PDB file of C-alpha atoms in Angstrom:
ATOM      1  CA  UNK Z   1     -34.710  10.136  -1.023  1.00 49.00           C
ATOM      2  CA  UNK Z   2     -33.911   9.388   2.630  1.00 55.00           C
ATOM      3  CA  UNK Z   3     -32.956  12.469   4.548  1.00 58.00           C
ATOM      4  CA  UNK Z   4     -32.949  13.477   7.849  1.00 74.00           C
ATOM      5  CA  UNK Z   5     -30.713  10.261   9.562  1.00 79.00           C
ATOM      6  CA  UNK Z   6     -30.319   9.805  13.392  1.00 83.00           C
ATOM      7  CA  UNK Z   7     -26.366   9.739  13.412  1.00 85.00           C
ATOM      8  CA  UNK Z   8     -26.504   8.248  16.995  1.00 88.00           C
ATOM      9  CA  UNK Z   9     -28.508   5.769  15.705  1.00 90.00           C
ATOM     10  CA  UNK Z  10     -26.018   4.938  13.335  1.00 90.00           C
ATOM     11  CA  UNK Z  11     -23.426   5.293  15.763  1.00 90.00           C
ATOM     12  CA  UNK Z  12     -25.372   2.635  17.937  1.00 91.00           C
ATOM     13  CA  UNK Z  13     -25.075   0.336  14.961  1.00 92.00           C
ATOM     14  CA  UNK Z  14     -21.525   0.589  14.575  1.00 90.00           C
ATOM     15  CA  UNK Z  15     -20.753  -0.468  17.810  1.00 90.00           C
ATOM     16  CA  UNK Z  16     -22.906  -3.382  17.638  1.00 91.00           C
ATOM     17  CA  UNK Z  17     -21.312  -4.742  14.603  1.00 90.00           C
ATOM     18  CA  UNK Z  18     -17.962  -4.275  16.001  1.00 87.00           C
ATOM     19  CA  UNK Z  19     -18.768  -5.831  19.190  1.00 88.00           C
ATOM     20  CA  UNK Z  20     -20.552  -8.564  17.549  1.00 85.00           C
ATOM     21  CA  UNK Z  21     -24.122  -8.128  20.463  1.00 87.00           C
ATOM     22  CA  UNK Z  22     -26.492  -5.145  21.501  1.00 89.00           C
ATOM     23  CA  UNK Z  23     -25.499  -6.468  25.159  1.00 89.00           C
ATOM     24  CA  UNK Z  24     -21.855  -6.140  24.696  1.00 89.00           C
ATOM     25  CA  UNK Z  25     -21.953  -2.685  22.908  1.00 89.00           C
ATOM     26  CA  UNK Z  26     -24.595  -1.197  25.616  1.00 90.00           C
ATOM     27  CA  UNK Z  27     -21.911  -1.611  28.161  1.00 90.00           C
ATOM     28  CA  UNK Z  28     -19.500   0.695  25.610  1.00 88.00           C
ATOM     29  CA  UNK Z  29     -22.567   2.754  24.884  1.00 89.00           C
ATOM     30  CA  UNK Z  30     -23.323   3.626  29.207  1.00 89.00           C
ATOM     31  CA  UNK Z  31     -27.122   2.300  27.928  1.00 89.00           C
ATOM     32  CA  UNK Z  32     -29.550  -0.326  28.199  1.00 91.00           C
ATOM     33  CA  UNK Z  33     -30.125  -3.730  25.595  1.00 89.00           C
ATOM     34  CA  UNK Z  34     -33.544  -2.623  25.361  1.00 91.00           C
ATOM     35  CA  UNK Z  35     -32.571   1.151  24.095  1.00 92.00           C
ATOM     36  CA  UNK Z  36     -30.129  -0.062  21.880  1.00 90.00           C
ATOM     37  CA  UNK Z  37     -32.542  -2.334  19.957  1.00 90.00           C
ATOM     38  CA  UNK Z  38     -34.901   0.079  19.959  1.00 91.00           C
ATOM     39  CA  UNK Z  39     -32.687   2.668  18.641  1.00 91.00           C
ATOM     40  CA  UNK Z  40     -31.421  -0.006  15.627  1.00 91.00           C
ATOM     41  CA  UNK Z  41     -34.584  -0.666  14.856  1.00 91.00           C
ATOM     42  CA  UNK Z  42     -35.989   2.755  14.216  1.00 91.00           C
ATOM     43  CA  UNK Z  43     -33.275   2.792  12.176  1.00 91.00           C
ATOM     44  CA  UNK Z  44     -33.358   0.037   9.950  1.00 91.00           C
ATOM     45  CA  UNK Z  45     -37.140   1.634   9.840  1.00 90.00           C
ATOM     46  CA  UNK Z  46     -36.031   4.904   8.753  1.00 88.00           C
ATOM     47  CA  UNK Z  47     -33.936   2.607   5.833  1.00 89.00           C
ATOM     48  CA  UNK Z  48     -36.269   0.774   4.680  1.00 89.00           C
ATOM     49  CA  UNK Z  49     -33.848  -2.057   4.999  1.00 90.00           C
ATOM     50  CA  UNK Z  50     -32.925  -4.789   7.742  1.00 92.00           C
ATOM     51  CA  UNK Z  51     -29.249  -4.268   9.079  1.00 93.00           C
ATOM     52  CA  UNK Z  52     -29.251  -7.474  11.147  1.00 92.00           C
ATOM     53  CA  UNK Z  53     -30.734 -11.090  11.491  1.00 89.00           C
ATOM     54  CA  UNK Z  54     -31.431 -12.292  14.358  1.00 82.00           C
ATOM     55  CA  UNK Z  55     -30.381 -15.723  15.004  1.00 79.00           C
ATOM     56  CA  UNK Z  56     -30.768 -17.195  18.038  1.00 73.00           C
ATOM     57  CA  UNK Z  57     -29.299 -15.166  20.454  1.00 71.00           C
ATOM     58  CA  UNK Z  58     -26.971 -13.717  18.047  1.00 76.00           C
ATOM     59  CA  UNK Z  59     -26.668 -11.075  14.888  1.00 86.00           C
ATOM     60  CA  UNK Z  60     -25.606 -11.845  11.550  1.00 88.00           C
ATOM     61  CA  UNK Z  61     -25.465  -8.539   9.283  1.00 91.00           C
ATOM     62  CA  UNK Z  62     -27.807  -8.350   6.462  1.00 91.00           C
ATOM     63  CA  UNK Z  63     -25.684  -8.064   3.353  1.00 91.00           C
ATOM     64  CA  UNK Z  64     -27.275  -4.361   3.145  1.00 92.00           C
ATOM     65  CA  UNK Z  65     -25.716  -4.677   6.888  1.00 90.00           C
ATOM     66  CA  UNK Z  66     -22.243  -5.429   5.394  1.00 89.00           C
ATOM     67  CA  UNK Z  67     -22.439  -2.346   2.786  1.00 89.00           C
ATOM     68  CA  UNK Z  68     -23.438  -0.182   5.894  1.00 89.00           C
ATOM     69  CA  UNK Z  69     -20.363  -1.437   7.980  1.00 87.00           C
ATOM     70  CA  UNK Z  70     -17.657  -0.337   5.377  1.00 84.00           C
ATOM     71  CA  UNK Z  71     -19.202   3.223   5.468  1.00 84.00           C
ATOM     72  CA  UNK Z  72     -19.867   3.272   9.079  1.00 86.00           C
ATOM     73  CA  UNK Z  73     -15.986   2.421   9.615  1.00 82.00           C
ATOM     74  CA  UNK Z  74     -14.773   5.596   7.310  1.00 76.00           C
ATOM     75  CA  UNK Z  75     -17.260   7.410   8.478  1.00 80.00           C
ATOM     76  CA  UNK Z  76     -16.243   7.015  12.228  1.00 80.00           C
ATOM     77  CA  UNK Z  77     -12.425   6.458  11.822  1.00 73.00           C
ATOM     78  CA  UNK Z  78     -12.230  10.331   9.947  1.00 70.00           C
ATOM     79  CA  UNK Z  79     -14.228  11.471  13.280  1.00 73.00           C
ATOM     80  CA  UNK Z  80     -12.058   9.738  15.735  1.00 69.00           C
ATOM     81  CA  UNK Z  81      -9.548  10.992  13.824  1.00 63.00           C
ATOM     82  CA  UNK Z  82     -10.653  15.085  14.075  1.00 64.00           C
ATOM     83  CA  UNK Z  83     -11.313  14.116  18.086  1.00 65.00           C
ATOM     84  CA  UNK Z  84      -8.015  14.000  18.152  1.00 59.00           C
ATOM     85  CA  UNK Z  85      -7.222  16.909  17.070  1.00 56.00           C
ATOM     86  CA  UNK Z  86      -8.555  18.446  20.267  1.00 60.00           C
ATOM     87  CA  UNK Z  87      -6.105  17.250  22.134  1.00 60.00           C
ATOM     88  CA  UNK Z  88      -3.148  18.701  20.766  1.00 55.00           C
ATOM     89  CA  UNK Z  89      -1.314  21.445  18.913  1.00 52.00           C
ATOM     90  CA  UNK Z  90      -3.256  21.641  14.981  1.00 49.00           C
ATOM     91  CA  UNK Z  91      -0.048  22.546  13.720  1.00 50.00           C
ATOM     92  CA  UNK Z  92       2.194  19.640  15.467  1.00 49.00           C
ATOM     93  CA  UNK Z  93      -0.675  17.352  14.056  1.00 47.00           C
ATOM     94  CA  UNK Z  94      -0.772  18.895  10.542  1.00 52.00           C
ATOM     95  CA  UNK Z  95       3.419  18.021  10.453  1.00 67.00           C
ATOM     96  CA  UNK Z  96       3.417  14.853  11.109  1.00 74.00           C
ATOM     97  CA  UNK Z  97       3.341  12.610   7.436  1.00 81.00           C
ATOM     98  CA  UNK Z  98       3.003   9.018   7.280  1.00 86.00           C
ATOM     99  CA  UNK Z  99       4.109   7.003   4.244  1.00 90.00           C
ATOM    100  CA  UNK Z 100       3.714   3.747   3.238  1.00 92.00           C
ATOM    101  CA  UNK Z 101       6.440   1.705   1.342  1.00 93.00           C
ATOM    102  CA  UNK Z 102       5.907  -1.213  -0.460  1.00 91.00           C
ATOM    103  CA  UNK Z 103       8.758  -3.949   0.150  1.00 87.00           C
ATOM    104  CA  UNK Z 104       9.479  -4.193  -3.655  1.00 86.00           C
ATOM    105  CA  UNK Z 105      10.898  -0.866  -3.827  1.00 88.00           C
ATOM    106  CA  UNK Z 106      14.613  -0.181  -3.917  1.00 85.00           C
ATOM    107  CA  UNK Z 107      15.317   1.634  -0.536  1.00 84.00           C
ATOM    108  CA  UNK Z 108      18.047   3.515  -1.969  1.00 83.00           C
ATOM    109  CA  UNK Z 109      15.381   5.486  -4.526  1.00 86.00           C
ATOM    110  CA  UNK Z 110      12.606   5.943  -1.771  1.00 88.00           C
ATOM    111  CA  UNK Z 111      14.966   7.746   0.560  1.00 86.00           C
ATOM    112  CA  UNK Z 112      16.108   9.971  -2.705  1.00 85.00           C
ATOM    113  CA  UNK Z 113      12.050  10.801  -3.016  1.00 87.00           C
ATOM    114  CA  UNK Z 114      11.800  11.411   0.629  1.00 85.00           C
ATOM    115  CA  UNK Z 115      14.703  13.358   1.418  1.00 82.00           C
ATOM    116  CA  UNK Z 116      12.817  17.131   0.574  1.00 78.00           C
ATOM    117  CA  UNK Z 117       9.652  15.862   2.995  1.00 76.00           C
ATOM    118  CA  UNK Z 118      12.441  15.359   5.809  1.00 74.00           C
ATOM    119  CA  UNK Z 119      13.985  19.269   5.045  1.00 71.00           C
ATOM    120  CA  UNK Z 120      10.322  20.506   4.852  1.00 69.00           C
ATOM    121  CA  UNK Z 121       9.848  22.672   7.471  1.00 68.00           C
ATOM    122  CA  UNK Z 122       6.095  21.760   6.984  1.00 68.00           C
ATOM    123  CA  UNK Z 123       6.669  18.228   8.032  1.00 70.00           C
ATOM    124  CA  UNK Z 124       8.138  17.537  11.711  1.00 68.00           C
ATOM    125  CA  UNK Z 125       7.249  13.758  11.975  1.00 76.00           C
ATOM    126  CA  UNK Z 126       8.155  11.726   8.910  1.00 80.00           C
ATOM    127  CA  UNK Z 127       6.895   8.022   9.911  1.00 85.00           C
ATOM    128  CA  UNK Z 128       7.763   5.228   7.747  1.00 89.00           C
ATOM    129  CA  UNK Z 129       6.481   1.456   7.714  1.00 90.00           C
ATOM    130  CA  UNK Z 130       7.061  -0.939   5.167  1.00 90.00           C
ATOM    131  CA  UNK Z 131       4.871  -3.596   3.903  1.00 88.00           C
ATOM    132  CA  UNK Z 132       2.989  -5.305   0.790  1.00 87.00           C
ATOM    133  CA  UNK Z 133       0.786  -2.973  -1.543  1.00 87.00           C
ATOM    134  CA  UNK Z 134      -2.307  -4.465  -0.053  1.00 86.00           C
ATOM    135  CA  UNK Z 135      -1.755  -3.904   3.344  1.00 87.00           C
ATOM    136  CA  UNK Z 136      -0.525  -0.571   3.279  1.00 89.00           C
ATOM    137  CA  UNK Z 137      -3.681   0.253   1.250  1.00 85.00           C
ATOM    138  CA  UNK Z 138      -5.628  -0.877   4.064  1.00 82.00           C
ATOM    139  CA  UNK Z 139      -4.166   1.122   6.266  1.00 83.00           C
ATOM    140  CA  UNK Z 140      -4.608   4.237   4.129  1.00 82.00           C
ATOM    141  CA  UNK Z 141      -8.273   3.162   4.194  1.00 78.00           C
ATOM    142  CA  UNK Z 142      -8.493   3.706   8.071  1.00 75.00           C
ATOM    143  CA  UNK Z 143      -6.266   6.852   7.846  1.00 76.00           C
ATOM    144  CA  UNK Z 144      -3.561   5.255   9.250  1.00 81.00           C
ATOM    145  CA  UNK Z 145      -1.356   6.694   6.613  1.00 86.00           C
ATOM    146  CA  UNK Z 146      -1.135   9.699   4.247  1.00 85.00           C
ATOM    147  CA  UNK Z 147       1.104   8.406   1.456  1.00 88.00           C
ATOM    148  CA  UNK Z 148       1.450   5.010  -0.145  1.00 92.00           C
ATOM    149  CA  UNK Z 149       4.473   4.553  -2.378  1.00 93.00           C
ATOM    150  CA  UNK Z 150       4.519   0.904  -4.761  1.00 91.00           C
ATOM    151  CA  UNK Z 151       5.135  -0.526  -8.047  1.00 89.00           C
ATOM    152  CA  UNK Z 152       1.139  -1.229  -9.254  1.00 87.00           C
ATOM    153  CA  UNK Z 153      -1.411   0.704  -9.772  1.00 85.00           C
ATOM    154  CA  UNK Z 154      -4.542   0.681  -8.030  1.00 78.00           C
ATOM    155  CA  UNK Z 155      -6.826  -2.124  -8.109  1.00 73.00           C
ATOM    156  CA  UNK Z 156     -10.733  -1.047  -9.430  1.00 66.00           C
ATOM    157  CA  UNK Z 157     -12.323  -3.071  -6.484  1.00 62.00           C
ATOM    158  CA  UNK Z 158     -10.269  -0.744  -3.973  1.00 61.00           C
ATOM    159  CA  UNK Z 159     -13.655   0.510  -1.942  1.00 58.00           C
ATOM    160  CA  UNK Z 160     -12.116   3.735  -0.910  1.00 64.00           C
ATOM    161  CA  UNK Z 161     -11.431   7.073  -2.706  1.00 72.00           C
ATOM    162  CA  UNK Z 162      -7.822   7.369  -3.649  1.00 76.00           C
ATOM    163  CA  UNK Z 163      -6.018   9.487  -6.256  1.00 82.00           C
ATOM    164  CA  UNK Z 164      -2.945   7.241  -8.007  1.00 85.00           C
ATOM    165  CA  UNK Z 165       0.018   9.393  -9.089  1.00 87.00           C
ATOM    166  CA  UNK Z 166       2.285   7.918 -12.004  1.00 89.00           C
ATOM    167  CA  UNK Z 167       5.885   9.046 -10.634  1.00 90.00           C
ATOM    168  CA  UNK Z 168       7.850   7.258 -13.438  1.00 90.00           C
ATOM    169  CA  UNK Z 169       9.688   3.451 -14.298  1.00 91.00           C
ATOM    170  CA  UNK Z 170      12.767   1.964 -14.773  1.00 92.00           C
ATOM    171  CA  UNK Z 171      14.179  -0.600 -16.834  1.00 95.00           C
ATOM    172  CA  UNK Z 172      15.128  -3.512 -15.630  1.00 96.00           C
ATOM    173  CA  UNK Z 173      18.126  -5.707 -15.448  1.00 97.00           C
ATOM    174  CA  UNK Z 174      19.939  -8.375 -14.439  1.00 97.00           C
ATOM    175  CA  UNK Z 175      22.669  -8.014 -10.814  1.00 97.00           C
ATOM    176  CA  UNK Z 176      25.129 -10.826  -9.733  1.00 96.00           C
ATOM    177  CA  UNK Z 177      28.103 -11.589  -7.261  1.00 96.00           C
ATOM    178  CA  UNK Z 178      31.334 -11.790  -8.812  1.00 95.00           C
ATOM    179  CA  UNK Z 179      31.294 -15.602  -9.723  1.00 95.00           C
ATOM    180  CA  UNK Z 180      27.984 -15.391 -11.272  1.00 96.00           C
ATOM    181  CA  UNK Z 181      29.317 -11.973 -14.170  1.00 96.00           C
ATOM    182  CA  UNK Z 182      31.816 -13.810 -15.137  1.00 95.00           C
ATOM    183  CA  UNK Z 183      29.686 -16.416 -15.976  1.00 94.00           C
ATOM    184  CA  UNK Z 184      27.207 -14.960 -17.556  1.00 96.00           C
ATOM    185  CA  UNK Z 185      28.229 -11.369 -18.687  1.00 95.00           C
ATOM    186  CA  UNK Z 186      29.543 -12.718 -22.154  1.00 93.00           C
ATOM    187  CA  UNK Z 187      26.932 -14.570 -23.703  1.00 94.00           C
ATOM    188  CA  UNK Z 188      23.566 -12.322 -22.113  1.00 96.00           C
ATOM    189  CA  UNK Z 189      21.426 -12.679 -22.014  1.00 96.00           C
ATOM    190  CA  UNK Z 190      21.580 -16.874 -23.406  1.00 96.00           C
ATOM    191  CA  UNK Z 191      23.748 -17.242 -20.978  1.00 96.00           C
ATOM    192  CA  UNK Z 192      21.169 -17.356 -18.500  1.00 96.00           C
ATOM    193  CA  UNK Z 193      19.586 -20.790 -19.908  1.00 95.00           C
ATOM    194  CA  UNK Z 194      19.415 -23.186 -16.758  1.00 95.00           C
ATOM    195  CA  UNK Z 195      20.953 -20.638 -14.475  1.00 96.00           C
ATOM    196  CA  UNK Z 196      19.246 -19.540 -10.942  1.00 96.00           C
ATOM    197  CA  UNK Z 197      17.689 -16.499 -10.422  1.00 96.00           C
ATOM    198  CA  UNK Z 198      15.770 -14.608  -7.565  1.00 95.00           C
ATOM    199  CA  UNK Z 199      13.060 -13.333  -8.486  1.00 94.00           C
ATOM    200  CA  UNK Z 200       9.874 -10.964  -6.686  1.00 90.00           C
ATOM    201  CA  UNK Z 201       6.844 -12.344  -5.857  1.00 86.00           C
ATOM    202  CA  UNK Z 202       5.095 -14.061  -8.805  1.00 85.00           C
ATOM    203  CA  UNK Z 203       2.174 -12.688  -9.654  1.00 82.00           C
ATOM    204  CA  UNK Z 204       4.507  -9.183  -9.140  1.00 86.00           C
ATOM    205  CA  UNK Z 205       4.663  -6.749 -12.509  1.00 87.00           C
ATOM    206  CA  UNK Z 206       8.015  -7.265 -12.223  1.00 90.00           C
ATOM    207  CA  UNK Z 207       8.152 -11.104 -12.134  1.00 92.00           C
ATOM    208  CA  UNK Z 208       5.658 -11.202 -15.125  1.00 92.00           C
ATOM    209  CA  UNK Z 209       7.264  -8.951 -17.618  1.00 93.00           C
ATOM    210  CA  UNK Z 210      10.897 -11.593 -16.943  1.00 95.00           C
ATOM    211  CA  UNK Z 211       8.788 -14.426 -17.495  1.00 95.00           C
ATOM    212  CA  UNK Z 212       7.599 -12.882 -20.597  1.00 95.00           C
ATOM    213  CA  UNK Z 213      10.986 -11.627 -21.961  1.00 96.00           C
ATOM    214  CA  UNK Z 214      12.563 -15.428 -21.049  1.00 95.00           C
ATOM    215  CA  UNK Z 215       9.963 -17.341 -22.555  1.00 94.00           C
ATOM    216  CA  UNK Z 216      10.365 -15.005 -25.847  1.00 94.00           C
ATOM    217  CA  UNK Z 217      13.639 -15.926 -26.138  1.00 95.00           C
ATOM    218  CA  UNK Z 218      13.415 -19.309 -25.539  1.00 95.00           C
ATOM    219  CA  UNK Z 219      15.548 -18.961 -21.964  1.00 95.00           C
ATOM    220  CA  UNK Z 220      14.718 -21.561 -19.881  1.00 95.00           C
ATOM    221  CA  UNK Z 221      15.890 -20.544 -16.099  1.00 95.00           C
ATOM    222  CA  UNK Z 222      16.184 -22.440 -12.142  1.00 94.00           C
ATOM    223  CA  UNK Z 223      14.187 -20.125  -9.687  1.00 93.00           C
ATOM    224  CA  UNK Z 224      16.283 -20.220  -6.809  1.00 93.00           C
ATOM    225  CA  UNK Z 225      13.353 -18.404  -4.748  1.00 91.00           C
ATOM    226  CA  UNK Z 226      10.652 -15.804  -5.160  1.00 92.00           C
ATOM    227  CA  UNK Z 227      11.066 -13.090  -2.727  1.00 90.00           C
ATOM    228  CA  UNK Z 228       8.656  -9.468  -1.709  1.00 83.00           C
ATOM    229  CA  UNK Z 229      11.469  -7.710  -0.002  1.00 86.00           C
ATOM    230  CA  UNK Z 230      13.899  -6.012  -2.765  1.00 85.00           C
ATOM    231  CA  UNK Z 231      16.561  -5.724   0.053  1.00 87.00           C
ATOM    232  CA  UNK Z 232      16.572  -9.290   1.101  1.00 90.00           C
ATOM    233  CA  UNK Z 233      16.924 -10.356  -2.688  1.00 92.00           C
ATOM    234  CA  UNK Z 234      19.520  -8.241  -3.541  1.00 92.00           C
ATOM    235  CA  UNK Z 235      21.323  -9.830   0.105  1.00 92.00           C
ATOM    236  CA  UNK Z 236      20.767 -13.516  -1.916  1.00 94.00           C
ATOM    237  CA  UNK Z 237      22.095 -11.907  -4.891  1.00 94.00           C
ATOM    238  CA  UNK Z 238      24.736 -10.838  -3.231  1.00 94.00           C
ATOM    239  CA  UNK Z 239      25.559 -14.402  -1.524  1.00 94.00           C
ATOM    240  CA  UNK Z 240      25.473 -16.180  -4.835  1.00 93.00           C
ATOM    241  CA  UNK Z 241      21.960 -17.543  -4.736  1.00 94.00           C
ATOM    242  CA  UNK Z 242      21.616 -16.859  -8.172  1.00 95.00           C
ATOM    243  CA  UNK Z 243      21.147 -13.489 -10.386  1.00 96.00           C
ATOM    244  CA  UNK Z 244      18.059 -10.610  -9.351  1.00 96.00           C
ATOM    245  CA  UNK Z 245      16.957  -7.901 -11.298  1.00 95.00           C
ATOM    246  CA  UNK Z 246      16.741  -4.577 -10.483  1.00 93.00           C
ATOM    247  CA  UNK Z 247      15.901  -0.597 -11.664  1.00 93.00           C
ATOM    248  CA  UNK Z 248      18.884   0.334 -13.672  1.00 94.00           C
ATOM    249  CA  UNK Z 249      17.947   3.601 -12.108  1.00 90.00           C
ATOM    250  CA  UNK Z 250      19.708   2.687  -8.782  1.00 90.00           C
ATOM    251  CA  UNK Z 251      22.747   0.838 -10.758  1.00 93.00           C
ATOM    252  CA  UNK Z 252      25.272   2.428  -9.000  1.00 92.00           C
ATOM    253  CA  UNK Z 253      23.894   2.295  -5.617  1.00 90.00           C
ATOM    254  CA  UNK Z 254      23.546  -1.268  -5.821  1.00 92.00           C
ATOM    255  CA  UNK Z 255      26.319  -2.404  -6.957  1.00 93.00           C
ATOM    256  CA  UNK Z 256      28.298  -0.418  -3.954  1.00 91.00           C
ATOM    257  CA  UNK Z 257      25.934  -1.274  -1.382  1.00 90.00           C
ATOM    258  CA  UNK Z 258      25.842  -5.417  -2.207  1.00 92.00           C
ATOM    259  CA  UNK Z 259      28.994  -6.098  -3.823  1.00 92.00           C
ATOM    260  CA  UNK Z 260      27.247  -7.312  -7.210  1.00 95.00           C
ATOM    261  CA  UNK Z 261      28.149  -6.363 -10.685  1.00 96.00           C
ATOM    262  CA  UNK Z 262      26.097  -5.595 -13.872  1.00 97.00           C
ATOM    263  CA  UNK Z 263      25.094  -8.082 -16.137  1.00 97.00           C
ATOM    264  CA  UNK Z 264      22.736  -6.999 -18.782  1.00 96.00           C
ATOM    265  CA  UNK Z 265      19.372  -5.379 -19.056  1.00 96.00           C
ATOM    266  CA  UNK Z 266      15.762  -6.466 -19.254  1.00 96.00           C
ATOM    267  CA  UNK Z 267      14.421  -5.582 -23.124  1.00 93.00           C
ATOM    268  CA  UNK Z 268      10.940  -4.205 -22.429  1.00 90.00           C
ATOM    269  CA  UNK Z 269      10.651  -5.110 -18.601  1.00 92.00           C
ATOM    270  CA  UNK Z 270      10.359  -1.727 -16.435  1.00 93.00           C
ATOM    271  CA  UNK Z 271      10.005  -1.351 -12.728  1.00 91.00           C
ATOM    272  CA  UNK Z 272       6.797   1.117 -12.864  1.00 91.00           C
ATOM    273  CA  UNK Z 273       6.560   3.717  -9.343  1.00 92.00           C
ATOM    274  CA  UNK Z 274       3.064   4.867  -8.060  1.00 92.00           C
ATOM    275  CA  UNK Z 275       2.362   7.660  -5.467  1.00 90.00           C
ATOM    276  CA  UNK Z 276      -1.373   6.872  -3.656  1.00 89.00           C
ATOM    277  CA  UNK Z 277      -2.836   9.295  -1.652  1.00 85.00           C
ATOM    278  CA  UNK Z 278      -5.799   9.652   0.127  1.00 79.00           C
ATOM    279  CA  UNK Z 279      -9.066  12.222  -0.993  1.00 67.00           C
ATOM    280  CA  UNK Z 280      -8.429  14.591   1.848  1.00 56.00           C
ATOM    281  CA  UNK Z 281      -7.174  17.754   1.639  1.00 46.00           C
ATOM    282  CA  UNK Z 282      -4.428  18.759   4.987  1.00 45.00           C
ATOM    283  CA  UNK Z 283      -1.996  18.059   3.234  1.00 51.00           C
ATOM    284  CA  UNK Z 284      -2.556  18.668  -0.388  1.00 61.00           C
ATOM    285  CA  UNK Z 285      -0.014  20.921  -1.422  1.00 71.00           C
ATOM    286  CA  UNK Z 286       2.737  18.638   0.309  1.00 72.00           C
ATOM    287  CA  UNK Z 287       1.780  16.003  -2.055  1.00 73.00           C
ATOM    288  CA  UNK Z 288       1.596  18.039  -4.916  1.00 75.00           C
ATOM    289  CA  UNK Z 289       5.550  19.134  -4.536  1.00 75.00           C
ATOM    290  CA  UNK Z 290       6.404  15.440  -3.637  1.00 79.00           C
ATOM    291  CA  UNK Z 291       5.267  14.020  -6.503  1.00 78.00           C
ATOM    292  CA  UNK Z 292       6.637  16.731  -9.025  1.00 80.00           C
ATOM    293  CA  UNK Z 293       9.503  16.481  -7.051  1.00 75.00           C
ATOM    294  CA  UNK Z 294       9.658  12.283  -7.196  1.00 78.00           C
ATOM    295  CA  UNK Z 295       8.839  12.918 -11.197  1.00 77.00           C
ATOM    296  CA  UNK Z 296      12.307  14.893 -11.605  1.00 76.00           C
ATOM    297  CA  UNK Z 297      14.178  12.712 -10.008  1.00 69.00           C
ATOM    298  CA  UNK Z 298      14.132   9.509 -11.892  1.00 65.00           C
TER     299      UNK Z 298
END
């Protein structure tokens, strides 16, 4: 068992796999080439195991190397991190939540989950950014956010420690502009047969579980376009691009908010909702009461 590692040592080899040379990370460092390469090399003694191949002039990581790197990054993200908590007021820092959305989500039931984090008195600094499930996951990686919000659950290859919360589904169904229900409410879901749709991205849950349901019945449909952002497809919808679906659990808001009317629902096809937070502990209790409060409400 290897005990007893030279942090700064590993800190030295951080910086030279982010800057890519030991000459270029020296300069960061305030210390000589020479003591640099010394230092990594004691190292990669102490490990048993080569970090870096030396070719040429140049360093390619070892694949060893490339295992090192992902720790290396948490490792030295969470400590920038607490550095910063130096320089400012604990509690200011400890109020300040950032949440991730994922683009496929209806707007309309995010703010709904979010509304009892902005009355917290816990939480000053609500920060919001949208984005695909992947990339906000990445960001949670670097600590960049606290709370990821989508419609799929976490991938196994995900190389960071994250707890998925199941907040609830939705079934789906079919929304349309005025021209397009009176076409089609009658005779729904057949009706459909040839007719354009929006529809999410395609390898979405979403998109899947319609292709399923269409191909059961025999429906045979004209994608009009496949689009991430819920809000932009219900704005097609809305401008007579073709039908979208969408949670019957925001119905109502929809159909105020884009002018579209109800056609007919989805049989087995459910929007599912995931909570993902991070294994760290600040803010624990805050999560806790969001999700049981984001499980009520559906």
């Amino acid at each position: 068992m290897i005990t007893n590692i030279n942090y700064n040592h590993l800190y030295y080899f951080w910086q030279v796999s982010r800057c890519g040379s030991i000459a270029a990370a020296s300069k960061i460092l305030h210390l000589t080439p020479q003591t640099v390469s010394a230092q990594i090399t004691s190292l990669e003694q102490r490990l048993g195991k080569p970090l870096f191949i030396r070719e040429g002039r140049g360093l390619r990581l070892t694949d060893f190397g490339q295992v090192t790197v992902q720790y290396t990054n948490d490792m030295f993200a969470i400590a920038e991190e607490w550095l910063e908590t130096t320089q400012g007021d604990i509690a200011q820092i400890s109020q300040t939540l950032k949440v991730g959305i994922s683009d496929v989500l209806p707007k309309s039931l995010v703010s709904k989950w979010l509304s009892p984090l902005i009355d917290n008195e816990r939480i000053t600094n609500l920060h919001c950014i949208d984005g695909q499930q992947d990339e906000l996951l990445a960001l949670m990686a670097t600590h960049k956010l606290d709370l990821v919000l989508a419609d799929k659950p976490l991938d196994n290859s995900l190389l960071f420690k994250a707890f998925c919360h199941e907040l609830g589904k939705s079934q789906l169904a079919f929304f349309g502009n005025k021209h397009w229900h009176q076409q089609l409410v009658a005779n729904f879901p057949q009706s459909l047969h040839n007719q354009p749709v929006v529809l999410p991205a395609k390898g979405s849950p979403v998109s899947r579980a319609i292709y399923f349901w269409l191909q059961e019945l025999g429906i045979e449909v004209t994608v009009a376009g496949h689009v991430d952002d819920s809000a932009l497809m219900k704005a097609l919808g809305e401008q007579g691009f073709g039908v979208f679906p969408a949670p019957m659990l925001v119905k109502a808001e929809i159909e105020r908010h884009y002018d579209v009317h109800f056609i007919g629902t989805i049989d087995n096809a459910y929007q599912h909702y995931y909570a993902f937070t991070p294994e760290r502990l600040i803010k624990d209790t805050i999560y806790a009461e969001f999700v049981k409060y984001a499980q009520m409400n559906q």
